[in-house]
mmCIF file of C-alpha atoms in Angstrom:
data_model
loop_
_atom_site.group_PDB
_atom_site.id
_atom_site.type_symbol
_atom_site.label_atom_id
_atom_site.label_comp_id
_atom_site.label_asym_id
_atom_site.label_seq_id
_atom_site.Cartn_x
_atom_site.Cartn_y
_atom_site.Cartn_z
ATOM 1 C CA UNK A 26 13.424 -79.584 33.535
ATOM 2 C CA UNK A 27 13.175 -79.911 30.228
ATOM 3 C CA UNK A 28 16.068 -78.158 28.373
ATOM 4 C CA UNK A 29 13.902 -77.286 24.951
ATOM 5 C CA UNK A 30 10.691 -75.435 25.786
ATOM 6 C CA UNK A 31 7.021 -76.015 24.119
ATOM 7 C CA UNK A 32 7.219 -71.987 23.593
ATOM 8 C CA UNK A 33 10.250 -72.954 20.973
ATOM 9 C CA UNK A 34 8.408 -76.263 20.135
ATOM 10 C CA UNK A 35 5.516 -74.111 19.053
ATOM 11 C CA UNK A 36 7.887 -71.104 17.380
ATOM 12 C CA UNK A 37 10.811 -73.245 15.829
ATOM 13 C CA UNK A 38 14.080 -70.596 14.294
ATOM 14 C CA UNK A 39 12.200 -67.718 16.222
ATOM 15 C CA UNK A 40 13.196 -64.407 15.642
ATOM 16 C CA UNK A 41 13.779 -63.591 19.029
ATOM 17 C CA UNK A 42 13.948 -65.968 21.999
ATOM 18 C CA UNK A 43 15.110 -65.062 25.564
ATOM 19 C CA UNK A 44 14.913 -66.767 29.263
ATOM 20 C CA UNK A 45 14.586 -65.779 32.869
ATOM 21 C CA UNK A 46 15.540 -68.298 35.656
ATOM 22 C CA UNK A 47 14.865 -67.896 38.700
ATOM 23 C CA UNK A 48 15.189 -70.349 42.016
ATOM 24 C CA UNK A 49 12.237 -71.819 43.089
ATOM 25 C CA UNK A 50 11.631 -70.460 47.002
ATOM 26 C CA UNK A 51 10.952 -73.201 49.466
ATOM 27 C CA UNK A 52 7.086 -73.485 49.900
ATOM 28 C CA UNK A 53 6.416 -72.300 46.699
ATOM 29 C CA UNK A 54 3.495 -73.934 44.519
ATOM 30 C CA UNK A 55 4.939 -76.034 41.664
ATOM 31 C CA UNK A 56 2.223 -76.238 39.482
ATOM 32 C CA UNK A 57 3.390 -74.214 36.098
ATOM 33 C CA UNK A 58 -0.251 -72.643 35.751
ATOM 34 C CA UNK A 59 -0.015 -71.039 39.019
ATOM 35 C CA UNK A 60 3.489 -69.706 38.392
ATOM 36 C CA UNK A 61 2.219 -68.469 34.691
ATOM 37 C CA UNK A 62 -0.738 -66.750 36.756
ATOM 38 C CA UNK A 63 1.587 -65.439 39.171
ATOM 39 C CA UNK A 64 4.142 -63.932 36.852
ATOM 40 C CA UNK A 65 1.315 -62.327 34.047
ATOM 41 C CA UNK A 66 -1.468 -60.730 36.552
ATOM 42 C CA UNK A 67 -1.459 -57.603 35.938
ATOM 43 C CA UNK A 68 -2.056 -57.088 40.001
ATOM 44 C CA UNK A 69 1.032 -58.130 40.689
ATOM 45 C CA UNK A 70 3.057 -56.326 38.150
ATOM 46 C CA UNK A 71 5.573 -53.647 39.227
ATOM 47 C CA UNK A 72 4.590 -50.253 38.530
ATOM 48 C CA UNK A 73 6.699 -49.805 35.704
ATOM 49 C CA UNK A 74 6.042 -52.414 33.962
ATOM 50 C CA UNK A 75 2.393 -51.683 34.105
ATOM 51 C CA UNK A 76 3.258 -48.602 32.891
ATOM 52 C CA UNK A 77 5.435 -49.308 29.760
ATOM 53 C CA UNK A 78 2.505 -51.617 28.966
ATOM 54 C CA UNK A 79 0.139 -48.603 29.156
ATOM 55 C CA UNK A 80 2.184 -46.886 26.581
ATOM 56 C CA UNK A 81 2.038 -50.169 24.423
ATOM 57 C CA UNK A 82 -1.449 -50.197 24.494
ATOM 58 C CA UNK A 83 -1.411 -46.155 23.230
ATOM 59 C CA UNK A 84 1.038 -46.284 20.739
ATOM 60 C CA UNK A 85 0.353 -49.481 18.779
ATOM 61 C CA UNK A 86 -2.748 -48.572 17.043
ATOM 62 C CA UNK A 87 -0.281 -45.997 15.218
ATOM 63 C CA UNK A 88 1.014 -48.661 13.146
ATOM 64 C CA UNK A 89 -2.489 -50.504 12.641
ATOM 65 C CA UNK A 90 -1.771 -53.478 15.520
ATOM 66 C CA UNK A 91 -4.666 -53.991 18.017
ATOM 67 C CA UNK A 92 -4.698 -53.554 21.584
ATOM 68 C CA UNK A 93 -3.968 -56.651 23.044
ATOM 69 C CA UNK A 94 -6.960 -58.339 24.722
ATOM 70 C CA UNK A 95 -7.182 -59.030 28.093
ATOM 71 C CA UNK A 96 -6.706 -62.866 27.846
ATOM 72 C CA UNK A 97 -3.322 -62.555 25.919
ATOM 73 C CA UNK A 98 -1.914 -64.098 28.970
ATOM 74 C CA UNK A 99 -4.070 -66.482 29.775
ATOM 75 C CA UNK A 100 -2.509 -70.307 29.903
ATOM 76 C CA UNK A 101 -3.363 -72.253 26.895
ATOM 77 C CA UNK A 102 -1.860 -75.328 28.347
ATOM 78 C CA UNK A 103 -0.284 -77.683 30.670
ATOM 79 C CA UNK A 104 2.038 -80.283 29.440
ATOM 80 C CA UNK A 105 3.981 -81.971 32.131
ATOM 81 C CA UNK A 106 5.461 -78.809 34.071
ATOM 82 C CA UNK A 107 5.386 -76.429 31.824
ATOM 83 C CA UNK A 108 2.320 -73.999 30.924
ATOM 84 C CA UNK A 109 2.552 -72.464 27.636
ATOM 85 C CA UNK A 110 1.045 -69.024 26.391
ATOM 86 C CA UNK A 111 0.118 -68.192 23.216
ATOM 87 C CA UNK A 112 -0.777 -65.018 20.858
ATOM 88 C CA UNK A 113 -0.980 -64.720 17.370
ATOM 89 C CA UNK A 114 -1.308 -61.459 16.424
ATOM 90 C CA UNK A 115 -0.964 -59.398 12.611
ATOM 91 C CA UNK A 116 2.624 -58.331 13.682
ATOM 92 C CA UNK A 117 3.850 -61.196 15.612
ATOM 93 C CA UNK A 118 3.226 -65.235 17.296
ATOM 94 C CA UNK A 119 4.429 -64.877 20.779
ATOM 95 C CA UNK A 120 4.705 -68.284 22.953
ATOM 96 C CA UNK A 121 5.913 -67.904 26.455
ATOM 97 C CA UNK A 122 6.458 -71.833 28.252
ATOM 98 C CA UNK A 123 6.304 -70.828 32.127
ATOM 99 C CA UNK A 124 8.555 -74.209 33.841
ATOM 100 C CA UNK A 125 9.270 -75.123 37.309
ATOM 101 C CA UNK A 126 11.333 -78.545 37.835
ATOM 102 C CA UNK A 127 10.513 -79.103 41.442
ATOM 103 C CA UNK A 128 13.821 -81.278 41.791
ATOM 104 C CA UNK A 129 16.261 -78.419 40.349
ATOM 105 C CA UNK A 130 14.608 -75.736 42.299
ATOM 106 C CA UNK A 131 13.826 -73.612 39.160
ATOM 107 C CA UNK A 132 11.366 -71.751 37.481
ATOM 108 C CA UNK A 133 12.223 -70.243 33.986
ATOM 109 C CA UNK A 134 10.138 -68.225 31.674
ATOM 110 C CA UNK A 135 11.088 -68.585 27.781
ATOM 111 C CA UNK A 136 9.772 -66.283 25.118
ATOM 112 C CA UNK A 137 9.677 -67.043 21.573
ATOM 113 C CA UNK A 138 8.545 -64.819 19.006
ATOM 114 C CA UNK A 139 8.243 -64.911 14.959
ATOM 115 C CA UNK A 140 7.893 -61.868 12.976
ATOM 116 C CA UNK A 141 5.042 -60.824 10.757
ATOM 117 C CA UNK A 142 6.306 -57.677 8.380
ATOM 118 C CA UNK A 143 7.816 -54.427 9.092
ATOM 119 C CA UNK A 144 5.327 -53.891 12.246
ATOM 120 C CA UNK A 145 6.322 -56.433 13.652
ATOM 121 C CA UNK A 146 10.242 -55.189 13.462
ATOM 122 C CA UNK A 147 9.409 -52.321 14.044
ATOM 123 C CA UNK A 148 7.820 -53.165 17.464
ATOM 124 C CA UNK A 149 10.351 -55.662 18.303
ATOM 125 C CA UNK A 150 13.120 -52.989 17.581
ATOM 126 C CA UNK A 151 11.642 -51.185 20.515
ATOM 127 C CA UNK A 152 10.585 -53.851 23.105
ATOM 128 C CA UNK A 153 13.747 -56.431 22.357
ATOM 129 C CA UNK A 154 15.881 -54.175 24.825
ATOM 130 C CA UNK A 155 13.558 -54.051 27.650
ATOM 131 C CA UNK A 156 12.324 -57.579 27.100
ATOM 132 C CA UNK A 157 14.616 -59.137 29.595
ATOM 133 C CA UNK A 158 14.551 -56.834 32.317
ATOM 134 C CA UNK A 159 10.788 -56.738 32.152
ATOM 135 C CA UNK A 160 10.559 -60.839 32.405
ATOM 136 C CA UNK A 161 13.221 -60.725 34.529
ATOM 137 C CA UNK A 162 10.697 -58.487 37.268
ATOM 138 C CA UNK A 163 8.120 -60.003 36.612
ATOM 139 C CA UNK A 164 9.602 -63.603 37.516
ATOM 140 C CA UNK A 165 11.137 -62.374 40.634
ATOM 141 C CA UNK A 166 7.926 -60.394 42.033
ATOM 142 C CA UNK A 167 5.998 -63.853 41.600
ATOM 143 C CA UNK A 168 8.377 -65.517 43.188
ATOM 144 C CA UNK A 169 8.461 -63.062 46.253
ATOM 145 C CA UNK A 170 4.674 -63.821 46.377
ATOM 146 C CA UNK A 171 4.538 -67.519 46.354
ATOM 147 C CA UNK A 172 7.315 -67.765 48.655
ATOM 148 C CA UNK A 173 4.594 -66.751 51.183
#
């Protein structure tokens, strides 16, 4: 694996940058898009995660940021095995490189994220607490599901 990832390639002296590592389960897929699939669809999300995003999408048009769209995490692409998302947005760039490394046994999720304004702080004030405890579910529900 990789130790720099093409979310921090993409977002160089982010703002805010975290990762999530988990191991990768035996049988599990290694391609990166299915693990970015796997760790974003909203299907698969816990509960309370889907519902802190529900609040996201109600309170951000208070300070003039859109909804997200449906596609925000969508896969832009594949290099090597890492899948990279990727939003621009008026209050923020977010990249989010989803990597497995077969030969490690890992799969790690790293967010990067540049500031636009006082929105942007604002919202990042909020959701910087939660961030890795959300990524952190999210990456171990996928991985409970591919392990099958």
């Amino acid at each position: 694996m990789t130790p720099w990832s093409l979310a921090l390639r993409d977002v160089p002296a982010p703002d805010f940058a975290d990762a999530a590592i988990v191991p990768l389960p035996a049988g599990a897929p290694t391609d990166p898009a299915i693990w970015a699939d796997a760790v974003f669809s909203l299907a698969a999300m816990p509960r309370w995660v889907l519902a802190a995003l529900a609040v996201r999408q109600a309170l951000v048009p208070l300070l003039r940021i859109p909804a997200a769209p449906r596609d925000t995490f969508a896969v832009d692409r594949v290099v090597g095995q890492e899948a990279l998302i990727a939003h621009d947005d008026v209050h923020l760039d977010f990249r989010c490189g989803v990597a497995v490394d077969p030969e490690a046994r890992l799969v790690r999720v790293t967010t990067a994220v540049r500031l636009h304004g006082w929105r942007g702080r604002l919202y990042l004030a909020v959701v910087q607490p939660v961030h890795p405890l959300v990524v952190t579910a999210m990456l171990r529900r996928a991985a409970r599901r591919l392990a099958r």
